[in-house]
GROMACS .gro file of C-alpha atoms in nm:
model
  364
    1UNK     CA    1   1.667  10.641   7.768
    2UNK     CA    2   1.913  10.923   7.787
    3UNK     CA    3   2.228  10.818   7.589
    4UNK     CA    4   2.446  10.971   7.858
    5UNK     CA    5   2.302  10.729   8.114
    6UNK     CA    6   2.367  10.436   7.884
    7UNK     CA    7   2.732  10.526   7.822
    8UNK     CA    8   2.787  10.613   8.185
    9UNK     CA    9   2.663  10.272   8.303
   10UNK     CA   10   2.836  10.081   8.022
   11UNK     CA   11   3.167  10.252   8.089
   12UNK     CA   12   3.173  10.102   8.435
   13UNK     CA   13   3.147   9.757   8.283
   14UNK     CA   14   3.425   9.778   8.024
   15UNK     CA   15   3.660  10.039   8.177
   16UNK     CA   16   3.773   9.815   8.465
   17UNK     CA   17   3.886   9.523   8.245
   18UNK     CA   18   4.077   9.762   8.018
   19UNK     CA   19   4.260   9.922   8.311
   20UNK     CA   20   4.344   9.580   8.450
   21UNK     CA   21   4.478   9.472   8.112
   22UNK     CA   22   4.697   9.786   8.082
   23UNK     CA   23   4.838   9.734   8.432
   24UNK     CA   24   4.927   9.371   8.357
   25UNK     CA   25   5.085   9.468   8.028
   26UNK     CA   26   5.306   9.727   8.197
   27UNK     CA   27   5.409   9.481   8.468
   28UNK     CA   28   5.510   9.205   8.226
   29UNK     CA   29   5.693   9.446   7.997
   30UNK     CA   30   5.909   9.554   8.292
   31UNK     CA   31   5.973   9.194   8.389
   32UNK     CA   32   6.084   9.103   8.038
   33UNK     CA   33   6.305   9.411   8.013
   34UNK     CA   34   6.483   9.303   8.331
   35UNK     CA   35   6.518   8.940   8.227
   36UNK     CA   36   6.889   8.848   8.190
   37UNK     CA   37   7.013   8.869   7.834
   38UNK     CA   38   7.137   8.511   7.837
   39UNK     CA   39   6.795   8.399   7.716
   40UNK     CA   40   6.851   8.572   7.382
   41UNK     CA   41   7.225   8.513   7.379
   42UNK     CA   42   7.185   8.138   7.373
   43UNK     CA   43   7.068   8.158   7.014
   44UNK     CA   44   7.343   8.400   6.908
   45UNK     CA   45   7.688   8.326   6.775
   46UNK     CA   46   7.986   8.443   6.984
   47UNK     CA   47   8.064   8.706   6.720
   48UNK     CA   48   7.711   8.846   6.734
   49UNK     CA   49   7.721   8.855   7.114
   50UNK     CA   50   8.050   9.043   7.112
   51UNK     CA   51   7.917   9.293   6.858
   52UNK     CA   52   7.602   9.350   7.062
   53UNK     CA   53   7.797   9.402   7.386
   54UNK     CA   54   8.045   9.638   7.225
   55UNK     CA   55   7.762   9.846   7.083
   56UNK     CA   56   7.635   9.901   7.437
   57UNK     CA   57   7.968  10.040   7.558
   58UNK     CA   58   8.031  10.415   7.545
   59UNK     CA   59   8.287  10.519   7.285
   60UNK     CA   60   8.480  10.733   7.526
   61UNK     CA   61   8.454  10.790   7.899
   62UNK     CA   62   8.584  11.111   8.056
   63UNK     CA   63   8.662  10.933   8.382
   64UNK     CA   64   8.763  10.584   8.488
   65UNK     CA   65   8.438  10.388   8.482
   66UNK     CA   66   8.571  10.141   8.223
   67UNK     CA   67   8.919  10.105   8.371
   68UNK     CA   68   9.009   9.835   8.618
   69UNK     CA   69   9.327   9.879   8.820
   70UNK     CA   70   9.483   9.719   9.121
   71UNK     CA   71   9.381   9.984   9.370
   72UNK     CA   72   9.047  10.090   9.222
   73UNK     CA   73   8.856   9.777   9.120
   74UNK     CA   74   8.969   9.489   9.335
   75UNK     CA   75   9.140   9.426   9.666
   76UNK     CA   76   9.433   9.187   9.623
   77UNK     CA   77   9.489   8.903   9.866
   78UNK     CA   78   9.822   8.924  10.045
   79UNK     CA   79  10.017   8.634  10.196
   80UNK     CA   80  10.074   8.596  10.567
   81UNK     CA   81  10.306   8.875  10.682
   82UNK     CA   82  10.467   8.980  11.007
   83UNK     CA   83  10.478   9.356  11.053
   84UNK     CA   84  10.433   9.614  11.332
   85UNK     CA   85  10.075   9.696  11.422
   86UNK     CA   86   9.958  10.048  11.343
   87UNK     CA   87   9.887  10.253  11.657
   88UNK     CA   88   9.568  10.454  11.620
   89UNK     CA   89   9.657  10.698  11.897
   90UNK     CA   90  10.024  10.722  11.802
   91UNK     CA   91  10.052  10.858  11.446
   92UNK     CA   92  10.388  10.799  11.284
   93UNK     CA   93  10.412  11.160  11.161
   94UNK     CA   94  10.278  11.466  11.340
   95UNK     CA   95  10.525  11.717  11.194
   96UNK     CA   96  10.386  11.723  10.839
   97UNK     CA   97  10.052  11.707  10.658
   98UNK     CA   98   9.978  11.345  10.566
   99UNK     CA   99   9.631  11.382  10.413
  100UNK     CA  100   9.483  11.632  10.167
  101UNK     CA  101   9.136  11.782  10.216
  102UNK     CA  102   9.006  11.536   9.954
  103UNK     CA  103   9.149  11.237  10.148
  104UNK     CA  104   9.448  11.170   9.926
  105UNK     CA  105   9.750  11.053  10.128
  106UNK     CA  106  10.069  11.256  10.115
  107UNK     CA  107  10.359  11.012  10.105
  108UNK     CA  108  10.637  11.072  10.357
  109UNK     CA  109  10.888  10.841  10.518
  110UNK     CA  110  10.720  10.659  10.805
  111UNK     CA  111  10.368  10.668  10.662
  112UNK     CA  112  10.375  10.333  10.481
  113UNK     CA  113  10.496   9.975  10.515
  114UNK     CA  114  10.687   9.861  10.205
  115UNK     CA  115  10.643   9.491  10.284
  116UNK     CA  116  10.264   9.513  10.284
  117UNK     CA  117  10.255   9.729   9.971
  118UNK     CA  118  10.499   9.506   9.783
  119UNK     CA  119  10.269   9.211   9.851
  120UNK     CA  120   9.967   9.403   9.727
  121UNK     CA  121  10.139   9.515   9.405
  122UNK     CA  122  10.338   9.195   9.345
  123UNK     CA  123  10.184   9.132   9.000
  124UNK     CA  124  10.221   9.489   8.874
  125UNK     CA  125  10.431   9.616   8.582
  126UNK     CA  126  10.552   9.975   8.598
  127UNK     CA  127  10.663  10.190   8.308
  128UNK     CA  128  10.920  10.463   8.379
  129UNK     CA  129  10.939  10.732   8.110
  130UNK     CA  130  11.228  10.972   8.059
  131UNK     CA  131  11.327  11.205   7.776
  132UNK     CA  132  11.694  11.202   7.677
  133UNK     CA  133  11.692  11.447   7.388
  134UNK     CA  134  12.016  11.593   7.249
  135UNK     CA  135  12.287  11.607   7.513
  136UNK     CA  136  12.054  11.487   7.788
  137UNK     CA  137  12.161  11.135   7.692
  138UNK     CA  138  12.467  11.193   7.911
  139UNK     CA  139  12.244  11.152   8.219
  140UNK     CA  140  12.110  10.812   8.119
  141UNK     CA  141  12.385  10.593   8.260
  142UNK     CA  142  12.365  10.729   8.615
  143UNK     CA  143  11.987  10.744   8.594
  144UNK     CA  144  11.954  10.377   8.497
  145UNK     CA  145  12.220  10.254   8.739
  146UNK     CA  146  12.058  10.425   9.035
  147UNK     CA  147  11.708  10.320   8.921
  148UNK     CA  148  11.819   9.959   8.924
  149UNK     CA  149  11.934  10.008   9.281
  150UNK     CA  150  11.638  10.199   9.422
  151UNK     CA  151  11.337  10.214   9.186
  152UNK     CA  152  11.063   9.951   9.223
  153UNK     CA  153  11.312   9.685   9.331
  154UNK     CA  154  11.162   9.339   9.298
  155UNK     CA  155  10.895   9.449   9.050
  156UNK     CA  156  10.868   9.436   8.672
  157UNK     CA  157  10.982   9.762   8.513
  158UNK     CA  158  10.997   9.892   8.156
  159UNK     CA  159  11.233  10.186   8.113
  160UNK     CA  160  11.091  10.386   7.824
  161UNK     CA  161  11.370  10.606   7.688
  162UNK     CA  162  11.251  10.878   7.449
  163UNK     CA  163  11.555  10.994   7.255
  164UNK     CA  164  11.678  11.128   6.923
  165UNK     CA  165  12.008  10.944   6.976
  166UNK     CA  166  11.926  10.576   7.019
  167UNK     CA  167  12.285  10.471   6.948
  168UNK     CA  168  12.399  10.666   7.256
  169UNK     CA  169  12.172  10.486   7.503
  170UNK     CA  170  12.412  10.306   7.742
  171UNK     CA  171  12.404   9.935   7.819
  172UNK     CA  172  12.333   9.890   8.189
  173UNK     CA  173  12.295   9.553   8.365
  174UNK     CA  174  11.928   9.498   8.451
  175UNK     CA  175  11.752   9.276   8.701
  176UNK     CA  176  11.504   9.004   8.614
  177UNK     CA  177  11.179   9.132   8.467
  178UNK     CA  178  11.328   9.471   8.383
  179UNK     CA  179  11.405   9.605   8.037
  180UNK     CA  180  11.503   9.919   7.847
  181UNK     CA  181  11.276  10.017   7.560
  182UNK     CA  182  11.420  10.284   7.330
  183UNK     CA  183  11.162  10.504   7.158
  184UNK     CA  184  11.316  10.717   6.886
  185UNK     CA  185  11.163  11.064   6.858
  186UNK     CA  186  11.258  11.391   6.692
  187UNK     CA  187  11.430  11.680   6.865
  188UNK     CA  188  11.338  12.046   6.871
  189UNK     CA  189  11.549  12.359   6.848
  190UNK     CA  190  11.424  12.507   7.177
  191UNK     CA  191  11.433  12.319   7.507
  192UNK     CA  192  11.092  12.468   7.587
  193UNK     CA  193  10.946  12.287   7.283
  194UNK     CA  194  11.104  11.961   7.394
  195UNK     CA  195  10.950  12.005   7.736
  196UNK     CA  196  10.604  12.081   7.600
  197UNK     CA  197  10.604  11.802   7.342
  198UNK     CA  198  10.662  11.546   7.618
  199UNK     CA  199  10.289  11.547   7.687
  200UNK     CA  200  10.209  11.477   7.324
  201UNK     CA  201  10.460  11.193   7.298
  202UNK     CA  202  10.349  11.024   7.621
  203UNK     CA  203   9.990  11.048   7.503
  204UNK     CA  204  10.072  10.895   7.164
  205UNK     CA  205  10.274  10.606   7.303
  206UNK     CA  206  10.018  10.542   7.576
  207UNK     CA  207   9.770  10.453   7.305
  208UNK     CA  208  10.022  10.267   7.088
  209UNK     CA  209  10.210  10.069   7.354
  210UNK     CA  210  10.178  10.153   7.720
  211UNK     CA  211   9.814  10.049   7.756
  212UNK     CA  212   9.913   9.700   7.642
  213UNK     CA  213  10.244   9.667   7.825
  214UNK     CA  214  10.230   9.820   8.173
  215UNK     CA  215   9.983   9.892   8.453
  216UNK     CA  216  10.123  10.224   8.574
  217UNK     CA  217  10.335  10.503   8.431
  218UNK     CA  218  10.587  10.710   8.625
  219UNK     CA  219  10.702  11.016   8.428
  220UNK     CA  220  11.023  11.179   8.550
  221UNK     CA  221  11.310  11.406   8.445
  222UNK     CA  222  11.628  11.231   8.333
  223UNK     CA  223  11.883  11.479   8.474
  224UNK     CA  224  11.838  11.325   8.819
  225UNK     CA  225  11.946  11.022   9.017
  226UNK     CA  226  11.774  10.790   9.263
  227UNK     CA  227  11.933  10.805   9.605
  228UNK     CA  228  11.689  10.607   9.821
  229UNK     CA  229  11.392  10.373   9.798
  230UNK     CA  230  11.117  10.467   9.550
  231UNK     CA  231  10.862  10.188   9.542
  232UNK     CA  232  10.499  10.099   9.493
  233UNK     CA  233  10.394  10.335   9.772
  234UNK     CA  234  10.373  10.603   9.501
  235UNK     CA  235  10.134  10.410   9.275
  236UNK     CA  236   9.777  10.537   9.242
  237UNK     CA  237   9.531  10.614   8.963
  238UNK     CA  238   9.680  10.965   8.952
  239UNK     CA  239   9.962  11.120   9.154
  240UNK     CA  240  10.162  11.440   9.156
  241UNK     CA  241  10.467  11.557   9.352
  242UNK     CA  242  10.502  11.866   9.569
  243UNK     CA  243  10.750  12.105   9.410
  244UNK     CA  244  11.053  12.138   9.642
  245UNK     CA  245  11.053  12.515   9.604
  246UNK     CA  246  10.688  12.571   9.696
  247UNK     CA  247  10.576  12.300   9.939
  248UNK     CA  248  10.547  12.552  10.226
  249UNK     CA  249  10.448  12.858  10.022
  250UNK     CA  250  10.105  13.028  10.016
  251UNK     CA  251   9.906  12.981   9.697
  252UNK     CA  252   9.944  13.348   9.602
  253UNK     CA  253  10.318  13.290   9.552
  254UNK     CA  254  10.277  12.981   9.333
  255UNK     CA  255  10.414  13.040   8.984
  256UNK     CA  256  10.091  12.936   8.815
  257UNK     CA  257  10.001  13.079   8.477
  258UNK     CA  258   9.816  13.400   8.568
  259UNK     CA  259   9.710  13.524   8.223
  260UNK     CA  260   9.341  13.445   8.162
  261UNK     CA  261   9.410  13.409   7.789
  262UNK     CA  262   9.605  13.087   7.852
  263UNK     CA  263   9.442  12.746   7.893
  264UNK     CA  264   9.674  12.698   8.193
  265UNK     CA  265   9.531  12.999   8.378
  266UNK     CA  266   9.467  12.963   8.750
  267UNK     CA  267   9.321  13.257   8.949
  268UNK     CA  268   9.512  13.382   9.252
  269UNK     CA  269   9.245  13.267   9.494
  270UNK     CA  270   9.264  12.905   9.376
  271UNK     CA  271   9.519  12.626   9.411
  272UNK     CA  272   9.596  12.336   9.643
  273UNK     CA  273   9.968  12.278   9.588
  274UNK     CA  274  10.229  12.359   9.329
  275UNK     CA  275  10.318  12.033   9.157
  276UNK     CA  276  10.652  11.959   8.992
  277UNK     CA  277  10.658  11.873   8.625
  278UNK     CA  278  10.949  11.637   8.685
  279UNK     CA  279  10.762  11.360   8.870
  280UNK     CA  280  10.401  11.259   8.805
  281UNK     CA  281  10.210  10.953   8.694
  282UNK     CA  282   9.933  10.706   8.755
  283UNK     CA  283   9.748  10.431   8.575
  284UNK     CA  284   9.804  10.434   8.201
  285UNK     CA  285   9.448  10.547   8.115
  286UNK     CA  286   9.466  10.833   8.366
  287UNK     CA  287   9.808  10.945   8.241
  288UNK     CA  288   9.673  10.929   7.888
  289UNK     CA  289   9.385  11.156   7.988
  290UNK     CA  290   9.620  11.398   8.163
  291UNK     CA  291   9.868  11.420   7.876
  292UNK     CA  292   9.591  11.449   7.619
  293UNK     CA  293   9.430  11.737   7.806
  294UNK     CA  294   9.762  11.916   7.854
  295UNK     CA  295   9.862  11.870   7.492
  296UNK     CA  296   9.528  11.998   7.366
  297UNK     CA  297   9.557  12.300   7.595
  298UNK     CA  298   9.905  12.378   7.463
  299UNK     CA  299   9.781  12.352   7.104
  300UNK     CA  300   9.500  12.595   7.188
  301UNK     CA  301   9.749  12.836   7.347
  302UNK     CA  302   9.978  12.816   7.046
  303UNK     CA  303   9.689  12.907   6.816
  304UNK     CA  304   9.642  13.223   7.025
  305UNK     CA  305  10.013  13.304   7.024
  306UNK     CA  306  10.064  13.240   7.396
  307UNK     CA  307  10.300  13.011   7.583
  308UNK     CA  308  10.239  12.923   7.948
  309UNK     CA  309  10.496  13.064   8.189
  310UNK     CA  310  10.633  12.723   8.290
  311UNK     CA  311  10.529  12.535   7.979
  312UNK     CA  312  10.404  12.180   8.041
  313UNK     CA  313  10.437  12.224   8.420
  314UNK     CA  314  10.185  12.509   8.409
  315UNK     CA  315   9.935  12.291   8.225
  316UNK     CA  316  10.003  12.001   8.462
  317UNK     CA  317   9.916  12.222   8.760
  318UNK     CA  318   9.595  12.338   8.596
  319UNK     CA  319   9.494  11.976   8.528
  320UNK     CA  320   9.572  11.855   8.881
  321UNK     CA  321   9.379  12.144   9.033
  322UNK     CA  322   9.058  12.030   8.868
  323UNK     CA  323   9.137  11.657   8.861
  324UNK     CA  324   9.254  11.600   9.218
  325UNK     CA  325   9.533  11.340   9.240
  326UNK     CA  326   9.461  11.029   9.446
  327UNK     CA  327   9.809  11.045   9.601
  328UNK     CA  328  10.053  11.330   9.654
  329UNK     CA  329  10.426  11.268   9.688
  330UNK     CA  330  10.623  11.474   9.937
  331UNK     CA  331  10.941  11.662   9.837
  332UNK     CA  332  11.136  11.349   9.937
  333UNK     CA  333  11.063  11.235   9.583
  334UNK     CA  334  11.208  11.541   9.410
  335UNK     CA  335  11.481  11.753   9.560
  336UNK     CA  336  11.779  11.966   9.463
  337UNK     CA  337  12.052  11.956   9.727
  338UNK     CA  338  12.255  12.225   9.552
  339UNK     CA  339  11.978  12.485   9.546
  340UNK     CA  340  11.780  12.408   9.860
  341UNK     CA  341  11.868  12.359  10.224
  342UNK     CA  342  11.736  12.031  10.357
  343UNK     CA  343  11.480  12.083  10.636
  344UNK     CA  344  11.486  11.851  10.941
  345UNK     CA  345  11.147  11.692  10.861
  346UNK     CA  346  11.279  11.566  10.526
  347UNK     CA  347  11.409  11.234  10.654
  348UNK     CA  348  11.498  11.092  10.314
  349UNK     CA  349  11.598  11.226   9.974
  350UNK     CA  350  11.481  10.970   9.721
  351UNK     CA  351  11.524  11.140   9.382
  352UNK     CA  352  11.768  11.427   9.355
  353UNK     CA  353  11.899  11.660   9.089
  354UNK     CA  354  12.239  11.604   8.928
  355UNK     CA  355  12.468  11.910   8.906
  356UNK     CA  356  12.476  12.050   8.554
  357UNK     CA  357  12.521  12.354   8.337
  358UNK     CA  358  12.169  12.418   8.211
  359UNK     CA  359  12.273  12.651   7.930
  360UNK     CA  360  12.527  12.405   7.792
  361UNK     CA  361  12.297  12.102   7.811
  362UNK     CA  362  11.978  12.263   7.685
  363UNK     CA  363  12.119  12.438   7.382
  364UNK     CA  364  12.308  12.148   7.222
   0.00000   0.00000   0.00000
């Protein structure tokens, strides 16, 4: 007999069982890999389970996959409320842009219902950060008094005061669930350095405290006062505010950093809006990411001997260009009545500049 005939016929007899066995093995291995881990966890101690689960988590996520916030992970139940019905064919504002191209709402008067939003955010704690370095402590009293009247009324608030003069922080009567937290920091000889180091300090304290104490951070300038309602309508994973001097300007006139050597560089054919450095925020993890990125960019610039044209504001605009904010605040939330004429579509002025002598305040 030809050996090739023998092996050819025999192969038909044993090849089929082998293939069947391999197919079954693959099927059962997939089933066992998909079996819930509780079968093995039952025999583990709680400490071993926790160690195993933590080992499966990524050390660091560039986005928000591991964060859970009020408006990103769950929809809160609201109590029964009586409020006007929204009219689909009758928009409340037709005179201004109310939505960005990436579907982020632009917050204007008339575009939200405070009662509904207050119910949604009723269990939220907000941190408000301000820097009162050197003589800027003189603005704290008016800032805190007006914040108590207009800022997040009815909600829990931590006022985080960064200052080199803790003894000069004024005592202001506070509502229930609201407190002043003084964070002593160093000062710098130049006001530009103070401005740029804000990002570093917010980043550091986000890790040390804010992540454990508040849900959202609102980062503002202290030489201002609240003059109308500023509430939870501003809260989002990440938000920025339209600069009052550039909200209607073409992108070519934005004062972005235009030198390619800088980490804050933005080409002239790019840009959505020009955002103000004096009012931004979001969830604590997102603000931590923003401030970390801006601080690292400023460190890189310093190593190359370059300083962005508008310091931390330049780096903020670069970050928000490539990390689109989930809400944008209109100029109602940052205005200077002494330098700008109020347009008719600006129904409210919510946070306004206080008159001051910049040279005197900044250099002492």
